[in-house]
Structure formats: C-alpha cells, structure tokens
Short mmCIF file of C-alpha atoms and ligand atoms in Angstrom, two decimals:
data_model
loop_
_atom_site.label_atom_id
_atom_site.label_comp_id
_atom_site.label_asym_id
_atom_site.label_seq_id
_atom_site.Cartn_x
_atom_site.Cartn_y
_atom_site.Cartn_z
CA UNK A 1 141.47 89.90 87.09
CA UNK A 2 145.32 91.54 87.13
CA UNK A 3 147.72 92.54 85.40
CA UNK A 4 151.61 93.85 85.57
CA UNK A 5 153.09 96.96 84.30
CA UNK A 6 156.96 98.07 83.96
CA UNK A 7 157.50 102.20 82.93
CA UNK A 8 160.67 103.96 82.85
CA UNK A 9 161.34 107.62 84.54
CA UNK A 10 161.44 110.34 82.38
CA UNK A 11 163.57 113.42 82.04
CA UNK A 12 161.92 116.80 80.28
CA UNK A 13 164.58 118.53 77.74
CA UNK A 14 161.67 121.20 77.72
CA UNK A 15 160.28 121.34 81.41
CA UNK A 16 156.10 121.50 81.33
CA UNK A 17 155.59 123.68 84.02
CA UNK A 18 152.16 125.17 84.53
CA UNK A 19 148.59 123.63 84.15
CA UNK A 20 145.41 125.38 81.87
CA UNK A 21 143.44 123.48 85.01
CA UNK A 22 143.71 121.50 87.77
CA UNK A 23 141.49 118.80 87.06
CA UNK A 24 141.66 118.11 83.84
CA UNK A 25 144.83 118.48 84.86
CA UNK A 26 145.34 120.17 81.17
CA UNK A 27 149.09 121.19 80.88
CA UNK A 28 149.87 125.36 79.45
CA UNK A 29 152.47 124.66 77.55
CA UNK A 30 153.83 121.17 75.34
CA UNK A 31 157.13 119.49 76.57
CA UNK A 32 159.72 117.28 75.00
CA UNK A 33 161.43 114.41 77.31
CA UNK A 34 163.66 111.84 77.29
CA UNK A 35 163.21 108.45 78.19
CA UNK A 36 165.35 106.66 80.83
CA UNK A 37 166.42 103.60 81.43
CA UNK A 38 167.07 101.40 83.70
CA UNK A 39 165.14 103.73 86.24
CA UNK A 40 161.54 102.35 86.26
CA UNK A 41 158.48 101.46 88.19
CA UNK A 42 156.35 98.34 88.17
CA UNK A 43 152.88 97.60 88.98
CA UNK A 44 150.88 95.14 89.40
CA UNK A 45 147.05 95.46 89.61
CA UNK A 46 144.10 93.01 90.86
CA UNK A 47 140.35 94.22 90.79
CA UNK A 48 138.61 92.25 93.30
CA UNK A 49 135.53 93.05 95.07
CA UNK A 50 137.12 93.66 98.11
CA UNK A 51 136.09 96.79 100.43
CA UNK A 52 138.96 99.08 99.60
CA UNK A 53 141.41 99.93 97.57
CA UNK A 54 145.14 98.75 99.03
CA UNK A 55 147.82 99.92 97.72
CA UNK A 56 151.83 98.37 99.15
CA UNK A 57 154.30 100.78 97.92
CA UNK A 58 158.80 99.42 98.36
CA UNK A 59 156.89 97.07 99.99
CA UNK A 60 155.10 98.63 102.08
CA UNK A 61 151.20 99.83 103.03
CA UNK A 62 150.96 103.50 101.62
CA UNK A 63 148.93 105.86 104.08
CA UNK A 64 148.10 109.36 104.18
CA UNK A 65 148.59 111.51 101.11
CA UNK A 66 149.86 108.79 98.87
CA UNK A 67 147.09 105.92 99.23
CA UNK A 68 144.84 109.12 98.54
CA UNK A 69 146.73 110.39 95.25
CA UNK A 70 146.25 106.62 94.04
CA UNK A 71 142.73 105.92 95.53
CA UNK A 72 142.09 109.19 93.62
CA UNK A 73 143.12 107.92 90.21
CA UNK A 74 142.13 104.28 90.82
CA UNK A 75 138.26 106.58 90.96
CA UNK A 76 138.79 107.93 87.87
CA UNK A 77 139.23 104.38 86.67
CA UNK A 78 136.28 103.06 88.09
CA UNK A 79 134.22 105.93 86.81
CA UNK A 80 135.87 106.22 82.60
CA UNK A 81 135.71 102.27 82.19
CA UNK A 82 132.48 100.89 84.29
CA UNK A 83 134.32 99.38 87.43
CA UNK A 84 132.02 100.61 90.48
CA UNK A 85 131.82 98.27 92.32
CA UNK A 86 135.57 96.48 92.00
CA UNK A 87 138.69 97.67 94.38
CA UNK A 88 141.72 97.48 93.12
CA UNK A 89 144.85 95.82 95.01
CA UNK A 90 147.94 97.42 93.92
CA UNK A 91 151.83 96.94 94.19
CA UNK A 92 154.46 99.08 93.08
CA UNK A 93 158.19 98.84 92.74
CA UNK A 94 160.72 101.41 91.41
CA UNK A 95 164.70 100.35 91.18
CA UNK A 96 165.50 104.06 91.28
CA UNK A 97 165.40 105.78 95.00
CA UNK A 98 162.68 107.07 95.21
CA UNK A 99 162.90 109.41 98.49
CA UNK A 100 166.30 110.75 96.79
CA UNK A 101 163.11 112.80 94.79
CA UNK A 102 163.92 111.89 91.63
CA UNK A 103 161.01 111.59 89.16
CA UNK A 104 158.53 108.80 90.47
CA UNK A 105 154.75 109.75 89.34
CA UNK A 106 156.33 110.35 85.93
CA UNK A 107 156.81 105.76 85.55
CA UNK A 108 154.50 105.11 88.21
CA UNK A 109 151.33 106.61 86.94
CA UNK A 110 152.21 105.23 83.68
CA UNK A 111 152.45 101.64 85.08
CA UNK A 112 149.56 102.37 87.41
CA UNK A 113 147.40 102.96 83.93
CA UNK A 114 148.35 100.60 82.03
CA UNK A 115 148.52 97.22 84.37
CA UNK A 116 143.93 98.90 85.60
CA UNK A 117 143.33 99.22 82.11
CA UNK A 118 144.77 96.02 81.08
CA UNK A 119 144.21 94.04 84.39
CA UNK A 120 140.54 95.23 83.12
CA UNK A 121 140.54 93.81 79.83
CA UNK A 122 139.96 96.70 78.64
CA UNK A 123 141.17 97.46 74.95
CA UNK A 124 142.37 101.39 75.18
CA UNK A 125 144.59 103.20 72.60
CA UNK A 126 147.59 104.48 73.39
CA UNK A 127 145.64 107.96 72.82
CA UNK A 128 143.44 107.47 75.98
CA UNK A 129 146.40 105.67 77.54
CA UNK A 130 148.23 109.14 78.21
CA UNK A 131 145.08 111.53 78.67
CA UNK A 132 144.54 108.84 81.98
CA UNK A 133 148.21 109.17 82.96
CA UNK A 134 148.07 112.71 82.28
CA UNK A 135 145.44 112.98 85.28
CA UNK A 136 147.53 111.15 88.08
CA UNK A 137 150.87 113.38 86.21
CA UNK A 138 151.41 115.44 83.49
CA UNK A 139 154.69 113.96 83.03
CA UNK A 140 154.03 110.38 83.40
CA UNK A 141 151.83 110.83 79.90
CA UNK A 142 155.32 110.61 78.51
CA UNK A 143 156.43 107.90 79.79
CA UNK A 144 153.73 105.62 78.38
CA UNK A 145 155.94 106.12 74.75
CA UNK A 146 159.81 104.89 74.38
CA UNK A 147 162.64 107.33 72.98
CA UNK A 148 162.09 110.64 73.36
CA UNK A 149 158.02 112.05 73.81
CA UNK A 150 156.35 115.27 72.74
CA UNK A 151 153.17 116.09 75.22
CA UNK A 152 151.21 118.70 74.05
CA UNK A 153 149.04 121.49 75.71
CA UNK A 154 145.80 121.24 76.05
CA UNK A 155 142.65 123.92 77.15
CA UNK A 156 139.20 123.57 78.67
CA UNK A 157 137.93 123.79 75.43
CA UNK A 158 139.99 121.06 73.95
CA UNK A 159 141.54 119.04 76.88
CA UNK A 160 142.08 116.09 74.50
CA UNK A 161 145.22 117.48 72.83
CA UNK A 162 146.78 117.05 75.85
CA UNK A 163 148.79 113.62 74.87
CA UNK A 164 151.84 112.53 74.06
CA UNK A 165 153.35 110.64 71.11
CA UNK A 166 156.83 110.27 70.24
CA UNK A 167 159.33 112.09 67.98
CA UNK A 168 162.12 109.41 68.11
CA UNK A 169 162.73 105.19 69.35
CA UNK A 170 165.35 104.62 72.23
CA UNK A 171 167.44 103.23 69.28
CA UNK A 172 167.50 107.21 67.84
CA UNK A 173 170.19 108.36 69.36
CA UNK A 174 172.48 106.51 71.95
CA UNK A 175 172.38 109.84 74.34
CA UNK A 176 173.35 108.99 78.65
CA UNK A 177 172.56 110.69 81.60
CA UNK A 178 174.49 110.62 84.91
CA UNK A 179 171.74 112.13 87.56
CA UNK A 180 173.91 114.04 90.32
CA UNK A 181 171.72 113.45 93.77
CA UNK A 182 172.80 116.63 95.85
CA UNK A 183 170.71 115.65 99.21
CA UNK A 184 169.37 112.48 100.44
CA UNK A 185 165.09 112.40 101.40
CA UNK A 186 161.74 113.17 99.40
CA UNK A 187 161.73 116.85 97.82
CA UNK A 188 159.92 119.32 100.46
CA UNK A 189 157.82 121.17 98.08
CA UNK A 190 156.07 119.15 94.34
CA UNK A 191 156.01 120.19 91.27
CA UNK A 192 151.78 120.04 91.88
CA UNK A 193 152.30 123.06 94.18
CA UNK A 194 155.62 124.72 93.17
CA UNK A 195 153.98 125.35 89.67
CA UNK A 196 150.93 126.34 91.04
CA UNK A 197 152.41 129.21 92.59
CA UNK A 198 154.52 130.29 90.25
CA UNK A 199 151.39 130.04 88.16
CA UNK A 200 149.20 131.86 91.02
CA UNK A 201 152.25 134.79 91.66
CA UNK A 202 155.01 135.07 89.44
CA UNK A 203 155.08 137.93 87.55
CA UNK A 204 157.22 135.86 84.74
CA UNK A 205 154.88 132.90 84.67
CA UNK A 206 153.58 134.04 81.06
CA UNK A 207 157.29 135.22 79.00
CA UNK A 208 158.19 131.81 80.56
CA UNK A 209 155.21 129.27 78.87
CA UNK A 210 155.78 132.19 75.44
CA UNK A 211 159.27 130.96 75.95
CA UNK A 212 158.41 127.20 75.72
CA UNK A 213 156.25 127.64 72.75
CA UNK A 214 158.91 128.35 70.78
CA UNK A 215 161.88 125.75 72.32
CA UNK A 216 158.76 123.21 71.17
CA UNK A 217 159.69 123.25 67.44
CA UNK A 218 163.26 123.71 67.77
CA UNK A 219 163.98 120.68 70.15
CA UNK A 220 162.34 118.07 68.54
CA UNK A 221 163.74 119.32 65.40
CA UNK A 222 167.45 119.22 67.07
CA UNK A 223 166.26 115.57 68.13
CA UNK A 224 165.81 114.42 64.91
CA UNK A 225 168.32 116.01 63.44
CA UNK A 226 170.36 114.39 66.50
CA UNK A 227 171.78 117.53 67.03
CA UNK A 228 173.47 117.58 70.40
CA UNK A 229 174.90 121.18 70.17
CA UNK A 230 171.30 123.24 69.66
CA UNK A 231 169.86 120.94 72.41
CA UNK A 232 171.84 121.40 74.86
CA UNK A 233 170.98 125.07 74.20
CA UNK A 234 167.29 124.51 74.80
CA UNK A 235 167.70 122.56 78.11
CA UNK A 236 169.83 124.25 79.19
CA UNK A 237 167.82 127.40 78.50
CA UNK A 238 164.68 125.48 79.54
CA UNK A 239 165.43 124.68 82.50
CA UNK A 240 166.68 127.87 83.93
CA UNK A 241 163.46 129.84 82.76
CA UNK A 242 161.56 127.46 84.60
CA UNK A 243 163.59 127.10 87.49
CA UNK A 244 163.78 131.83 87.39
CA UNK A 245 159.76 131.75 86.49
CA UNK A 246 159.60 129.36 90.07
CA UNK A 247 162.35 131.58 92.21
CA UNK A 248 159.97 134.35 91.26
CA UNK A 249 156.92 133.69 92.76
CA UNK A 250 155.92 135.27 96.29
CA UNK A 251 157.67 133.48 98.11
CA UNK A 252 160.17 131.61 96.02
CA UNK A 253 159.88 128.60 94.90
CA UNK A 254 163.75 127.77 94.93
CA UNK A 255 164.58 123.93 94.97
CA UNK A 256 168.25 124.07 94.41
CA UNK A 257 171.09 123.94 97.10
CA UNK A 258 174.86 125.19 96.86
CA UNK A 259 175.67 121.96 95.40
CA UNK A 260 173.26 122.50 92.36
CA UNK A 261 174.70 126.16 91.46
CA UNK A 262 178.07 124.08 91.66
CA UNK A 263 177.53 121.20 89.76
CA UNK A 264 175.85 124.04 86.73
CA UNK A 265 179.43 125.79 87.08
CA UNK A 266 180.55 122.23 86.27
CA UNK A 267 178.74 121.76 83.69
CA UNK A 268 179.82 124.51 81.73
CA UNK A 269 183.32 124.23 82.64
CA UNK A 270 182.85 120.65 80.85
CA UNK A 271 181.34 121.43 77.80
CA UNK A 272 183.13 125.51 77.50
CA UNK A 273 187.33 124.85 78.79
CA UNK A 274 187.41 120.69 77.90
CA UNK A 275 185.15 120.03 75.18
CA UNK A 276 182.85 117.71 76.20
CA UNK A 277 179.45 117.07 74.69
CA UNK A 278 177.77 117.76 77.58
CA UNK A 279 174.33 119.57 79.29
CA UNK A 280 172.05 120.17 81.82
CA UNK A 281 168.84 119.73 83.62
CA UNK A 282 166.87 120.20 86.89
CA UNK A 283 163.25 119.60 87.46
CA UNK A 284 161.32 119.92 91.22
CA UNK A 285 164.36 119.37 93.64
CA UNK A 286 167.92 119.98 93.95
CA UNK A 287 169.09 117.21 91.66
CA UNK A 288 171.01 117.87 88.60
CA UNK A 289 170.26 115.56 85.49
CA UNK A 290 173.82 115.47 83.21
CA UNK A 291 173.19 114.43 79.18
CA UNK A 292 175.85 113.67 77.92
CA UNK A 293 177.42 110.75 75.10
CA UNK A 294 178.86 107.43 75.88
CA UNK A 295 182.28 108.47 75.12
CA UNK A 296 182.20 110.78 78.11
CA UNK A 297 180.18 109.35 80.68
CA UNK A 298 182.57 108.46 82.37
CA UNK A 299 184.77 111.67 82.91
CA UNK A 300 181.58 113.23 83.55
CA UNK A 301 180.86 110.47 86.37
CA UNK A 302 184.55 111.00 87.45
CA UNK A 303 184.29 114.80 87.15
CA UNK A 304 180.53 114.94 89.21
CA UNK A 305 181.73 113.08 92.06
CA UNK A 306 184.76 115.08 93.24
CA UNK A 307 181.86 117.64 93.58
CA UNK A 308 181.64 118.49 97.13
CA UNK A 309 177.80 117.59 98.57
CA UNK A 310 177.64 115.00 95.80
CA UNK A 311 175.79 111.92 97.36
CA UNK A 312 175.72 109.10 94.76
CA UNK A 313 175.10 109.46 90.37
CA UNK A 314 173.22 107.52 88.51
CA UNK A 315 173.45 106.31 85.09
CA UNK A 316 170.59 105.71 82.57
CA UNK A 317 170.42 105.41 78.87
CA UNK A 318 167.37 106.42 76.99
CA UNK A 319 164.32 103.53 77.54
CA UNK A 320 161.36 101.74 75.37
CA UNK A 321 157.71 101.20 75.84
CA UNK A 322 155.72 100.85 78.75
CA UNK A 323 154.58 97.58 78.49
CA UNK A 324 153.15 94.51 80.34
CA UNK A 325 155.08 91.87 81.79
CA UNK A 326 153.66 88.04 82.70
CA UNK A 327 156.88 86.92 84.93
CA UNK A 328 159.62 87.65 82.53
CA UNK A 329 158.39 87.71 79.52
CA UNK A 330 156.41 90.82 78.42
CA UNK A 331 153.43 90.30 76.74
CA UNK A 332 152.15 93.11 74.79
CA UNK A 333 154.59 96.30 73.39
CA UNK A 334 152.61 99.33 73.94
CA UNK A 335 151.90 100.61 70.28
CA UNK A 336 151.20 104.19 69.02
CA UNK A 337 147.47 103.53 68.57
C1 LIG B 1 160.21 119.94 86.94
O1 LIG B 1 154.00 115.79 86.44
O2 LIG B 1 155.17 115.82 88.41
O3 LIG B 1 160.13 117.51 86.55
O4 LIG B 1 151.06 117.00 87.12
O5 LIG B 1 151.22 118.54 88.48
O6 LIG B 1 151.99 115.51 89.10
P1 LIG B 1 151.56 117.16 88.35
O7 LIG B 1 153.87 118.13 87.69
P2 LIG B 1 155.06 116.88 87.91
O8 LIG B 1 156.03 117.73 86.68
C2 LIG B 1 156.74 117.62 86.45
C3 LIG B 1 157.78 119.19 86.25
C4 LIG B 1 158.47 119.06 86.25
C5 LIG B 1 158.72 119.22 84.89
C6 LIG B 1 159.13 118.16 83.46
O9 LIG B 1 159.14 116.92 83.59
O10 LIG B 1 158.34 118.47 82.84
#
C-alpha cells in the first residue's frame, strides 16, 4: 500500500486564470504549458489503518492550511475510490525552493494524485488522473504529461472535458527556461484567491477569457511548427493580459515588483536590440520566467543576473511525464491512455 511518484513543474505559456466551478475546480478557459525539468516534486504515499493522515513536507510535519489542503485532496481520493477507513502517510519533497513562490502546487498535486492512486493499486487512466490532479490544483492536471501540454476548459454541464493532454513530447523542441527570482519568501496572494478576486470584480475578466480562446489554437500551431517568434508573441500577450485583468480587480491584484518590470524591459531589449530568441512569462508572483533556445541561455542568464534585485536564477529544460519510482528505478511511465 505504498508508492512514490515524481512529477515535474510546469509553466503556462497561455495562462489559466478563472474558474467555471470552484468545487470541481473547472477552469473557465483552456491553457497551454511547458513541463519543466529538473524542477520536480517527489511524493511517497502509504495507506495505513492509523487514525489520521500525516504529511511531511521537505522533512517537516505540515500543519494548518497546508495540511488541510492535502487532507481535503486525500478525502476526495478516499470517496472516489472506496478507500474510506484508510489514512495516508505522505512524504513530499521539492527539488526547488518552494519558499521562493515557484509553482509547487502543479508538480505537488500531480505527484500526489499518482502516488496516492498507485499506492492503493488502482488502475486509473491518464484522463482520470488528470481530472483528479485538477481538483488539487488546476495547473497540476498539466504536470502529469511531459513536453507541451494543453488543458481544456470545463463547465458544470461538461466537467469531464477539463482534462489535460499532450501537444508534443519532451524531446520535440529543445526550449530552455531561465527563471529569474526577484524575492525570497512565499507569495502573499495565492493563485486561487487572486483569480477569484479577478473573476468577481475585474471589468476586464470577460475580455481576458475571450482572448484566451483565440490564443489557444494559434499557440498550439506555433508549438507544432516550432515557431519561436509566434509563440513568443502569444505567450507574452497571454501573461500581460492575465495580469492586466488581475490588476483591474477591486482591489487590484498586483503580483509584480519593480524588478519584475525591469526584467520585462530587459527581455524586450535582448530580443529587439540584440536579436536574441527570448520571451518572458509571469505567474502569480513577482518572478520572471524567461524562455529561450540553448544557444542563448548563457547570454540571457548573464544579462538577467546584472539586473539589481535579481536574487537567483534557475535553469530548466522541457521535462518528461510524471512517473512512479521504486528507489532509483522507474516502474511505470505514465501513458496517454
Ligand atoms: C498564474 O493552478 O495554482 O500559474 O487551481 O486555484 O490551484 P488553483 O490555481 P493554480 O493557478 C495557476 C495560475 C497561473 C497560470 C497557469 O499556471 O496556468
């Protein structure tokens, strides 16, 4: 009754920001992401007959809201798969600094969904796993797949549509990411809170959702044809439109700091004045995630590090699918069943 799973983080190129249903966690629009290695979560789950679920995160016992979120997810696994009476021992570790506010819920809930179902020896399809991970965090559904991934919108009439599928595998296109961290410490407003506030109060929310539906097929086409320039334009527009809708909420949801803005200018300068293949994207925090091709990684990294206020840079490449491990050996890779 034990299993260990690894899932990589992912970063959205066309963003998810808004829910059609909060309980089922159905995204109002689709999204497209790139799975990123080596940023990963490793999670072990053992189902036992003890009294309580226990969660250890990076070696420390989780409490409060962090614990509640995991227990809520385990409750869902228990009711969905007839595991009432079983309690879980969860041990989870991130290979990247969670306190820095990098998306950890994506790789976290993908690894937890896979480990929890595998530990109970359940035969679940990739579609079911994706729907389950989504209930933990919308972006987690995408982290079950490697490479470039599309997540579909859902509606209360058709919740089953809100699952992720792969557009292209991790060896399809060798893109690189330089993640520029602009603060230390956890973000102040979670994605869930920020997107709900945007949805409830921003006059630009409907325009944002309409713009996503237009970007999705174009971005998919850009990935399929490996068109960096087109993808760059679409990804930057998606990030700025998402943040514009959030900033227009009441009160405004503003994730950026001054360094975030400096980095946006830097990326534009590198592209427009130095001919570098590069684009930025920004999630629910002040960090800037910069995509480029292998030949420009060092140049981009050197330029980013010179910007005052950049705390650290991390490098990533396109990652593979979530998978189960037994010590060092991979037991099963996830499939697209
Ligand atoms: C800005 O998946 O963290 O990173 O479903 O409420 O857990 P919940 O939200 P989450 O939101 C991710 C928001 C984003 C964009 C993206 O990853 O698509």
